[in-house]
PDB file of C-alpha atoms in Angstrom:
ATOM      1  CA  MET A   1       0.000   0.000   0.000  1.00 46.00           C
ATOM      2  CA  GLY A   2       1.408   3.372  -0.981  1.00 47.00           C
ATOM      3  CA  PRO A   3       1.178   6.658   0.875  1.00 49.00           C
ATOM      4  CA  PRO A   4      -2.078   8.671   0.838  1.00 52.00           C
ATOM      5  CA  ASP A   5      -2.689  10.739  -2.274  1.00 60.00           C
ATOM      6  CA  HIS A   6      -1.991  14.078  -0.608  1.00 65.00           C
ATOM      7  CA  LEU A   7       1.311  12.795   0.803  1.00 66.00           C
ATOM      8  CA  ALA A   8       2.292  11.347  -2.570  1.00 62.00           C
ATOM      9  CA  ARG A   9       1.536  14.672  -4.266  1.00 75.00           C
ATOM     10  CA  ARG A  10       3.532  16.555  -1.647  1.00 77.00           C
ATOM     11  CA  LEU A  11       6.474  14.186  -2.079  1.00 71.00           C
ATOM     12  CA  LEU A  12       6.336  14.573  -5.861  1.00 71.00           C
ATOM     13  CA  LEU A  13       6.220  18.367  -5.524  1.00 81.00           C
ATOM     14  CA  ARG A  14       9.260  18.348  -3.244  1.00 79.00           C
ATOM     15  CA  ARG A  15      11.180  16.216  -5.721  1.00 75.00           C
ATOM     16  CA  LEU A  16      10.274  18.507  -8.609  1.00 79.00           C
ATOM     17  CA  VAL A  17      11.305  21.600  -6.640  1.00 85.00           C
ATOM     18  CA  ALA A  18      14.614  19.964  -5.704  1.00 80.00           C
ATOM     19  CA  ILE A  19      15.312  18.969  -9.314  1.00 81.00           C
ATOM     20  CA  GLY A  20      14.296  22.405 -10.615  1.00 85.00           C
ATOM     21  CA  THR A  21      16.535  24.158  -8.088  1.00 89.00           C
ATOM     22  CA  PHE A  22      19.435  21.912  -9.037  1.00 87.00           C
ATOM     23  CA  TRP A  23      18.923  22.644 -12.737  1.00 88.00           C
ATOM     24  CA  ILE A  24      18.965  26.409 -12.106  1.00 92.00           C
ATOM     25  CA  VAL A  25      22.153  26.184 -10.036  1.00 92.00           C
ATOM     26  CA  GLN A  26      23.679  23.796 -12.572  1.00 91.00           C
ATOM     27  CA  GLY A  27      22.871  26.189 -15.416  1.00 92.00           C
ATOM     28  CA  ALA A  28      24.361  29.232 -13.677  1.00 92.00           C
ATOM     29  CA  LEU A  29      27.503  27.408 -12.561  1.00 93.00           C
ATOM     30  CA  GLY A  30      27.885  25.690 -15.925  1.00 92.00           C
ATOM     31  CA  TRP A  31      27.644  29.033 -17.739  1.00 92.00           C
ATOM     32  CA  VAL A  32      30.367  30.616 -15.596  1.00 91.00           C
ATOM     33  CA  LEU A  33      32.688  27.605 -15.951  1.00 91.00           C
ATOM     34  CA  ALA A  34      32.078  27.446 -19.711  1.00 90.00           C
ATOM     35  CA  VAL A  35      33.006  31.122 -20.093  1.00 89.00           C
ATOM     36  CA  PHE A  36      36.211  30.664 -18.083  1.00 88.00           C
ATOM     37  CA  TRP A  37      37.111  27.622 -20.190  1.00 87.00           C
ATOM     38  CA  ILE A  38      36.450  29.390 -23.502  1.00 85.00           C
ATOM     39  CA  VAL A  39      38.395  32.497 -22.466  1.00 83.00           C
ATOM     40  CA  SER A  40      41.345  30.371 -21.312  1.00 80.00           C
ATOM     41  CA  SER A  41      41.551  28.816 -24.784  1.00 78.00           C
ATOM     42  CA  MET A  42      42.038  32.262 -26.356  1.00 73.00           C
ATOM     43  CA  SER A  43      44.845  33.281 -24.023  1.00 62.00           C
ATOM     44  CA  ASP A  44      48.265  34.108 -25.453  1.00 57.00           C
ATOM     45  CA  ASP A  45      49.899  32.695 -22.333  1.00 55.00           C
ATOM     46  CA  PRO A  46      51.118  29.067 -22.765  1.00 48.00           C
ATOM     47  CA  VAL A  47      49.472  28.012 -19.506  1.00 48.00           C
ATOM     48  CA  GLY A  48      46.149  29.628 -20.378  1.00 51.00           C
ATOM     49  CA  ALA A  49      46.176  32.652 -18.061  1.00 57.00           C
ATOM     50  CA  ILE A  50      42.694  34.171 -17.854  1.00 67.00           C
ATOM     51  CA  ARG A  51      41.974  37.880 -18.205  1.00 74.00           C
ATOM     52  CA  LEU A  52      39.037  38.803 -15.987  1.00 79.00           C
ATOM     53  CA  GLU A  53      37.929  41.656 -18.250  1.00 82.00           C
ATOM     54  CA  GLU A  54      37.458  39.145 -21.078  1.00 82.00           C
ATOM     55  CA  VAL A  55      35.480  36.893 -18.743  1.00 83.00           C
ATOM     56  CA  ARG A  56      33.184  39.750 -17.715  1.00 86.00           C
ATOM     57  CA  ALA A  57      32.644  40.789 -21.334  1.00 87.00           C
ATOM     58  CA  THR A  58      31.798  37.232 -22.400  1.00 86.00           C
ATOM     59  CA  LEU A  59      29.428  36.636 -19.474  1.00 88.00           C
ATOM     60  CA  VAL A  60      27.159  39.467 -20.648  1.00 86.00           C
ATOM     61  CA  SER A  61      27.711  39.014 -24.379  1.00 88.00           C
ATOM     62  CA  PRO A  62      24.290  38.755 -26.124  1.00 90.00           C
ATOM     63  CA  GLU A  63      25.664  36.286 -28.657  1.00 89.00           C
ATOM     64  CA  ALA A  64      27.121  34.027 -25.964  1.00 88.00           C
ATOM     65  CA  LEU A  65      23.935  34.217 -23.880  1.00 90.00           C
ATOM     66  CA  ARG A  66      21.806  33.288 -26.903  1.00 92.00           C
ATOM     67  CA  TRP A  67      24.076  30.304 -27.526  1.00 90.00           C
ATOM     68  CA  TRP A  68      23.662  29.149 -23.910  1.00 91.00           C
ATOM     69  CA  ALA A  69      19.887  29.754 -23.956  1.00 90.00           C
ATOM     70  CA  THR A  70      19.647  27.579 -27.074  1.00 92.00           C
ATOM     71  CA  TRP A  71      21.746  24.617 -25.968  1.00 91.00           C
ATOM     72  CA  TYR A  72      21.136  24.412 -22.226  1.00 93.00           C
ATOM     73  CA  PRO A  73      17.456  23.368 -22.677  1.00 93.00           C
ATOM     74  CA  VAL A  74      18.660  20.595 -25.013  1.00 93.00           C
ATOM     75  CA  TYR A  75      21.127  19.531 -22.316  1.00 93.00           C
ATOM     76  CA  LEU A  76      18.332  19.515 -19.707  1.00 92.00           C
ATOM     77  CA  LEU A  77      16.037  17.491 -21.966  1.00 92.00           C
ATOM     78  CA  ALA A  78      18.743  14.849 -22.415  1.00 92.00           C
ATOM     79  CA  GLN A  79      19.362  14.816 -18.661  1.00 91.00           C
ATOM     80  CA  ALA A  80      15.625  14.430 -17.968  1.00 89.00           C
ATOM     81  CA  LEU A  81      15.304  11.545 -20.444  1.00 89.00           C
ATOM     82  CA  PHE A  82      18.299   9.857 -18.860  1.00 90.00           C
ATOM     83  CA  MET A  83      16.755  10.172 -15.375  1.00 85.00           C
ATOM     84  CA  LEU A  84      13.290   8.835 -16.308  1.00 81.00           C
ATOM     85  CA  PRO A  85      13.905   5.334 -14.879  1.00 79.00           C
ATOM     86  CA  MET A  86      15.147   6.931 -11.638  1.00 75.00           C
ATOM     87  CA  LEU A  87      11.748   8.349 -10.658  1.00 70.00           C
ATOM     88  CA  GLY A  88      11.389   5.485  -8.199  1.00 62.00           C
ATOM     89  CA  PRO A  89      11.915   1.745  -7.702  1.00 59.00           C
ATOM     90  CA  VAL A  90      10.046  -0.319 -10.298  1.00 60.00           C
ATOM     91  CA  PRO A  91       9.770  -4.145 -10.327  1.00 55.00           C
ATOM     92  CA  ILE A  92      11.722  -5.778 -13.136  1.00 53.00           C
ATOM     93  CA  ARG A  93       8.581  -7.198 -14.794  1.00 53.00           C
ATOM     94  CA  GLN A  94       6.441  -4.107 -14.330  1.00 55.00           C
ATOM     95  CA  LYS A  95       6.134  -1.562 -17.104  1.00 54.00           C
ATOM     96  CA  GLY A  96       7.671   1.780 -16.301  1.00 54.00           C
ATOM     97  CA  PRO A  97       9.318   4.745 -18.018  1.00 56.00           C
ATOM     98  CA  PRO A  98      10.830   3.709 -21.376  1.00 61.00           C
ATOM     99  CA  ALA A  99      14.371   2.683 -20.508  1.00 75.00           C
ATOM    100  CA  ILE A 100      15.479   2.709 -24.144  1.00 83.00           C
ATOM    101  CA  LEU A 101      15.431   6.533 -24.156  1.00 86.00           C
ATOM    102  CA  SER A 102      17.647   6.621 -21.086  1.00 87.00           C
ATOM    103  CA  LEU A 103      20.015   4.035 -22.560  1.00 88.00           C
ATOM    104  CA  ALA A 104      20.193   5.919 -25.865  1.00 90.00           C
ATOM    105  CA  VAL A 105      21.210   9.105 -24.029  1.00 92.00           C
ATOM    106  CA  ALA A 106      23.760   7.155 -21.963  1.00 92.00           C
ATOM    107  CA  GLY A 107      25.099   5.568 -25.154  1.00 92.00           C
ATOM    108  CA  PHE A 108      25.536   9.018 -26.696  1.00 92.00           C
ATOM    109  CA  ALA A 109      27.463  10.172 -23.609  1.00 93.00           C
ATOM    110  CA  MET A 110      29.671   7.069 -23.781  1.00 92.00           C
ATOM    111  CA  GLY A 111      30.261   7.816 -27.444  1.00 90.00           C
ATOM    112  CA  GLY A 112      31.458  11.231 -26.300  1.00 90.00           C
ATOM    113  CA  LEU A 113      33.932   9.604 -23.899  1.00 92.00           C
ATOM    114  CA  LEU A 114      35.305   7.462 -26.726  1.00 89.00           C
ATOM    115  CA  ALA A 115      35.527  10.462 -29.052  1.00 88.00           C
ATOM    116  CA  ALA A 116      37.327  12.479 -26.361  1.00 90.00           C
ATOM    117  CA  LEU A 117      39.965   9.787 -25.979  1.00 88.00           C
ATOM    118  CA  LEU A 118      40.517   9.509 -29.724  1.00 85.00           C
ATOM    119  CA  PHE A 119      40.733  13.270 -30.185  1.00 83.00           C
ATOM    120  CA  ALA A 120      43.285  13.535 -27.389  1.00 85.00           C
ATOM    121  CA  VAL A 121      45.499  10.960 -29.097  1.00 81.00           C
ATOM    122  CA  LEU A 122      45.066  12.562 -32.514  1.00 78.00           C
ATOM    123  CA  GLY A 123      45.700  16.005 -31.090  1.00 74.00           C
ATOM    124  CA  ALA A 124      48.974  14.904 -29.551  1.00 70.00           C
ATOM    125  CA  VAL A 125      50.493  12.864 -32.381  1.00 68.00           C
ATOM    126  CA  MET A 126      48.910  13.976 -35.682  1.00 57.00           C
ATOM    127  CA  ALA A 127      48.545  17.157 -37.688  1.00 45.00           C
ATOM    128  CA  LEU A 128      44.750  16.897 -37.367  1.00 44.00           C
ATOM    129  CA  GLY A 129      45.083  18.058 -33.798  1.00 46.00           C
ATOM    130  CA  ARG A 130      46.753  21.265 -35.009  1.00 50.00           C
ATOM    131  CA  ASP A 131      43.949  22.394 -37.264  1.00 51.00           C
ATOM    132  CA  LEU A 132      40.514  21.188 -36.239  1.00 50.00           C
ATOM    133  CA  GLU A 133      38.624  24.326 -37.251  1.00 51.00           C
ATOM    134  CA  THR A 134      37.601  22.965 -40.650  1.00 55.00           C
ATOM    135  CA  ASP A 135      34.650  21.181 -42.199  1.00 59.00           C
ATOM    136  CA  HIS A 136      36.727  18.021 -42.034  1.00 68.00           C
ATOM    137  CA  PHE A 137      36.799  18.328 -38.250  1.00 69.00           C
ATOM    138  CA  TRP A 138      33.011  18.097 -37.960  1.00 73.00           C
ATOM    139  CA  ILE A 139      32.946  14.967 -40.115  1.00 79.00           C
ATOM    140  CA  VAL A 140      35.528  13.301 -37.871  1.00 76.00           C
ATOM    141  CA  PHE A 141      33.871  14.640 -34.708  1.00 77.00           C
ATOM    142  CA  TRP A 142      30.393  13.270 -35.431  1.00 81.00           C
ATOM    143  CA  SER A 143      31.788  10.056 -36.921  1.00 84.00           C
ATOM    144  CA  PHE A 144      33.587   9.295 -33.654  1.00 80.00           C
ATOM    145  CA  ILE A 145      30.570  10.116 -31.510  1.00 84.00           C
ATOM    146  CA  GLY A 146      28.123   8.351 -33.839  1.00 88.00           C
ATOM    147  CA  ALA A 147      30.153   5.143 -33.937  1.00 87.00           C
ATOM    148  CA  GLY A 148      30.568   5.207 -30.166  1.00 86.00           C
ATOM    149  CA  TRP A 149      26.851   5.925 -29.726  1.00 89.00           C
ATOM    150  CA  ILE A 150      25.749   2.931 -31.789  1.00 90.00           C
ATOM    151  CA  LEU A 151      28.235   0.565 -30.157  1.00 88.00           C
ATOM    152  CA  SER A 152      27.564   1.762 -26.600  1.00 88.00           C
ATOM    153  CA  THR A 153      23.771   1.740 -26.925  1.00 88.00           C
ATOM    154  CA  SER A 154      23.819  -1.803 -28.330  1.00 87.00           C
ATOM    155  CA  LEU A 155      25.958  -3.021 -25.433  1.00 87.00           C
ATOM    156  CA  LEU A 156      23.811  -1.198 -22.868  1.00 86.00           C
ATOM    157  CA  LEU A 157      20.584  -2.698 -24.230  1.00 83.00           C
ATOM    158  CA  SER A 158      22.098  -6.160 -23.882  1.00 82.00           C
ATOM    159  CA  PHE A 159      23.493  -5.430 -20.406  1.00 79.00           C
ATOM    160  CA  SER A 160      20.250  -3.990 -19.006  1.00 77.00           C
ATOM    161  CA  ARG A 161      17.975  -6.837 -20.095  1.00 75.00           C
ATOM    162  CA  ASN A 162      16.208  -8.422 -17.094  1.00 70.00           C
ATOM    163  CA  ARG A 163      17.703  -5.870 -14.708  1.00 73.00           C
ATOM    164  CA  SER A 164      16.048  -3.186 -12.617  1.00 74.00           C
ATOM    165  CA  ARG A 165      15.869   0.004 -14.676  1.00 75.00           C
ATOM    166  CA  ASP A 166      16.534   2.423 -11.821  1.00 74.00           C
ATOM    167  CA  VAL A 167      19.595   0.450 -10.667  1.00 78.00           C
ATOM    168  CA  VAL A 168      21.026   0.302 -14.200  1.00 82.00           C
ATOM    169  CA  THR A 169      20.567   4.050 -14.679  1.00 84.00           C
ATOM    170  CA  SER A 170      22.166   4.850 -11.317  1.00 84.00           C
ATOM    171  CA  ARG A 171      25.198   2.718 -12.166  1.00 87.00           C
ATOM    172  CA  LEU A 172      25.482   4.320 -15.589  1.00 90.00           C
ATOM    173  CA  ALA A 173      25.501   7.798 -14.041  1.00 90.00           C
ATOM    174  CA  SER A 174      28.340   6.822 -11.704  1.00 91.00           C
ATOM    175  CA  THR A 175      30.244   5.147 -14.553  1.00 92.00           C
ATOM    176  CA  LEU A 176      29.954   8.197 -16.812  1.00 94.00           C
ATOM    177  CA  PHE A 177      31.082  10.592 -14.084  1.00 94.00           C
ATOM    178  CA  LEU A 178      34.029   8.477 -12.945  1.00 94.00           C
ATOM    179  CA  GLY A 179      34.973   7.712 -16.544  1.00 94.00           C
ATOM    180  CA  SER A 180      35.102  11.444 -17.280  1.00 95.00           C
ATOM    181  CA  LEU A 181      37.369  12.069 -14.282  1.00 95.00           C
ATOM    182  CA  VAL A 182      39.718   9.229 -15.255  1.00 95.00           C
ATOM    183  CA  GLU A 183      40.011  10.480 -18.842  1.00 94.00           C
ATOM    184  CA  ILE A 184      40.585  14.074 -17.700  1.00 94.00           C
ATOM    185  CA  ALA A 185      43.406  12.911 -15.427  1.00 94.00           C
ATOM    186  CA  ALA A 186      44.929  10.924 -18.302  1.00 92.00           C
ATOM    187  CA  ILE A 187      44.631  13.737 -20.870  1.00 90.00           C
ATOM    188  CA  LEU A 188      45.867  16.657 -18.738  1.00 88.00           C
ATOM    189  CA  PRO A 189      49.598  15.827 -19.196  1.00 86.00           C
ATOM    190  CA  LEU A 190      49.075  15.727 -22.975  1.00 84.00           C
ATOM    191  CA  ASP A 191      47.130  18.972 -22.768  1.00 83.00           C
ATOM    192  CA  VAL A 192      49.968  20.766 -20.975  1.00 80.00           C
ATOM    193  CA  MET A 193      52.397  19.652 -23.691  1.00 80.00           C
ATOM    194  CA  VAL A 194      50.051  20.713 -26.502  1.00 78.00           C
ATOM    195  CA  ARG A 195      49.370  24.132 -24.908  1.00 78.00           C
ATOM    196  CA  ARG A 196      53.087  24.917 -24.881  1.00 76.00           C
ATOM    197  CA  ARG A 197      53.647  23.844 -28.489  1.00 75.00           C
ATOM    198  CA  THR A 198      50.753  25.492 -30.302  1.00 72.00           C
ATOM    199  CA  ASP A 199      49.753  29.042 -31.162  1.00 71.00           C
ATOM    200  CA  CYS A 200      46.054  28.172 -31.436  1.00 70.00           C
ATOM    201  CA  TYR A 201      45.038  26.047 -28.477  1.00 73.00           C
ATOM    202  CA  CYS A 202      41.297  26.256 -29.177  1.00 74.00           C
ATOM    203  CA  GLY A 203      41.837  24.179 -32.341  1.00 72.00           C
ATOM    204  CA  THR A 204      43.682  21.287 -30.716  1.00 78.00           C
ATOM    205  CA  GLY A 205      42.477  17.774 -30.048  1.00 79.00           C
ATOM    206  CA  THR A 206      43.114  17.947 -26.316  1.00 83.00           C
ATOM    207  CA  TYR A 207      40.982  21.094 -25.983  1.00 86.00           C
ATOM    208  CA  VAL A 208      38.120  19.381 -27.799  1.00 86.00           C
ATOM    209  CA  SER A 209      38.609  16.292 -25.614  1.00 90.00           C
ATOM    210  CA  LEU A 210      38.520  18.186 -22.323  1.00 91.00           C
ATOM    211  CA  SER A 211      35.483  20.155 -23.504  1.00 91.00           C
ATOM    212  CA  ILE A 212      33.597  16.929 -24.238  1.00 93.00           C
ATOM    213  CA  LEU A 213      34.638  15.403 -20.918  1.00 94.00           C
ATOM    214  CA  GLY A 214      33.496  18.482 -19.011  1.00 94.00           C
ATOM    215  CA  VAL A 215      30.057  18.269 -20.617  1.00 94.00           C
ATOM    216  CA  VAL A 216      29.709  14.516 -19.993  1.00 95.00           C
ATOM    217  CA  GLY A 217      30.964  14.758 -16.405  1.00 94.00           C
ATOM    218  CA  GLY A 218      28.608  17.625 -15.597  1.00 92.00           C
ATOM    219  CA  PHE A 219      25.757  15.773 -17.292  1.00 94.00           C
ATOM    220  CA  ALA A 220      26.281  12.675 -15.126  1.00 93.00           C
ATOM    221  CA  LEU A 221      26.859  14.527 -11.840  1.00 91.00           C
ATOM    222  CA  GLY A 222      23.200  15.424 -11.230  1.00 86.00           C
ATOM    223  CA  PRO A 223      21.812  11.904 -11.801  1.00 87.00           C
ATOM    224  CA  MET A 224      24.648  10.431  -9.727  1.00 88.00           C
ATOM    225  CA  LEU A 225      23.769  12.669  -6.763  1.00 85.00           C
ATOM    226  CA  TYR A 226      20.064  11.884  -7.185  1.00 80.00           C
ATOM    227  CA  ALA A 227      20.892   8.158  -7.091  1.00 79.00           C
ATOM    228  CA  ILE A 228      22.026   8.431  -3.448  1.00 77.00           C
ATOM    229  CA  PRO A 229      18.561   9.039  -1.909  1.00 74.00           C
ATOM    230  CA  LEU A 230      17.064   6.747  -4.555  1.00 70.00           C
ATOM    231  CA  ALA A 231      19.219   3.867  -3.281  1.00 65.00           C
ATOM    232  CA  ARG A 232      17.905   4.422   0.258  1.00 67.00           C
ATOM    233  CA  ARG A 233      14.309   4.423  -0.982  1.00 65.00           C
ATOM    234  CA  ARG A 234      14.989   1.249  -2.951  1.00 62.00           C
ATOM    235  CA  ARG A 235      16.362  -0.547   0.119  1.00 61.00           C
ATOM    236  CA  ARG A 236      13.228   0.371   2.087  1.00 59.00           C
ATOM    237  CA  TRP A 237      11.043  -0.681  -0.825  1.00 59.00           C
ATOM    238  CA  LEU A 238      12.749  -4.086  -1.107  1.00 60.00           C
ATOM    239  CA  GLU A 239      12.346  -4.842   2.592  1.00 60.00           C
ATOM    240  CA  CYS A 240       8.820  -6.129   1.981  1.00 65.00           C
ATOM    241  CA  ARG A 241       8.436  -6.568  -1.793  1.00 65.00           C
ATOM    242  CA  CYS A 242       9.579  -8.938  -4.509  1.00 66.00           C
ATOM    243  CA  GLU A 243      12.116  -7.213  -6.743  1.00 62.00           C
ATOM    244  CA  VAL A 244      10.871  -9.023  -9.846  1.00 60.00           C
ATOM    245  CA  CYS A 245       7.091  -8.500  -9.710  1.00 63.00           C
ATOM    246  CA  GLY A 246       6.584  -6.097  -6.785  1.00 63.00           C
ATOM    247  CA  TYR A 247       4.374  -8.483  -4.787  1.00 60.00           C
ATOM    248  CA  ASP A 248       3.877  -7.388  -1.162  1.00 62.00           C
ATOM    249  CA  MET A 249       5.638 -10.030   0.961  1.00 61.00           C
ATOM    250  CA  ARG A 250       4.713  -8.657   4.391  1.00 63.00           C
ATOM    251  CA  ASP A 251       2.259 -11.500   5.014  1.00 63.00           C
ATOM    252  CA  THR A 252       4.852 -14.157   4.091  1.00 63.00           C
ATOM    253  CA  PRO A 253       8.204 -12.715   5.233  1.00 62.00           C
ATOM    254  CA  GLN A 254       9.869 -16.129   5.685  1.00 65.00           C
ATOM    255  CA  ALA A 255       8.945 -17.518   2.273  1.00 66.00           C
ATOM    256  CA  SER A 256      11.988 -18.436   0.204  1.00 64.00           C
ATOM    257  CA  ARG A 257      10.157 -17.681  -3.050  1.00 68.00           C
ATOM    258  CA  CYS A 258       7.593 -15.134  -4.144  1.00 70.00           C
ATOM    259  CA  PRO A 259       4.109 -16.745  -4.238  1.00 63.00           C
ATOM    260  CA  GLU A 260       3.170 -14.500  -7.155  1.00 61.00           C
ATOM    261  CA  CYS A 261       6.002 -15.068  -9.656  1.00 66.00           C
ATOM    262  CA  GLY A 262       8.073 -17.856  -8.083  1.00 59.00           C
ATOM    263  CA  SER A 263      11.295 -15.858  -8.031  1.00 62.00           C
ATOM    264  CA  GLY A 264      13.719 -16.205  -5.159  1.00 55.00           C
ATOM    265  CA  TRP A 265      12.911 -13.545  -2.565  1.00 52.00           C
ATOM    266  CA  LEU A 266      14.995 -14.020   0.575  1.00 51.00           C
ATOM    267  CA  ARG A 267      18.328 -12.262   0.113  1.00 49.00           C
TER     268      ARG A 267
END
């Protein structure tokens, strides 16, 4: 038996307010960090010294603000689709939010991680990394991400079959965030070398790589944090229900199998 309707509505409202507040803070912080990152790429200093007057000018630039206002809603939509299975614990056999949308978004993010790694290598050892501001760059860029997207989504669909959707999504969020951190740590030494050897850092492979990793890491951070209270709710939910079909086991707590679906229950 679930909570009364008015309590359920209040709980839903609190969750929506919390998510909305996080998205506002995320947007403001992301905008400031993006401006600092872009300005650092245009610095004449080999270590990317930042001029605060350029930062202030970019923060209030109408063109830059229009760019952010266009792409941040797309970013939020992808984040919302990814988090759909995390709305609450759902039995494995019960229909819930379409997990394929979440897995497709996760596959796209994993494709970004693969593309970031490849661009870092290309940027360090090939001439492509010295001149990426061409039409050829966009072909390579989307080819890397597209190939990684298809491969990752196919693997994720196979991996998530017969598994709890909310658990799979929570693990994917953690994997994406940690994967971004690991790649950033691996690419930074290459980035320092490239910064010192190029006159146009914004067109290098390592800059593109770190930009992608920053977006993917920030994208996964929100769902990863949301997964913490979700895990606590899931543990409470599983104390008296079958994970497979959701049958209430409070009347038969010592049964070794669920009387509804026959799955093993005692853990």
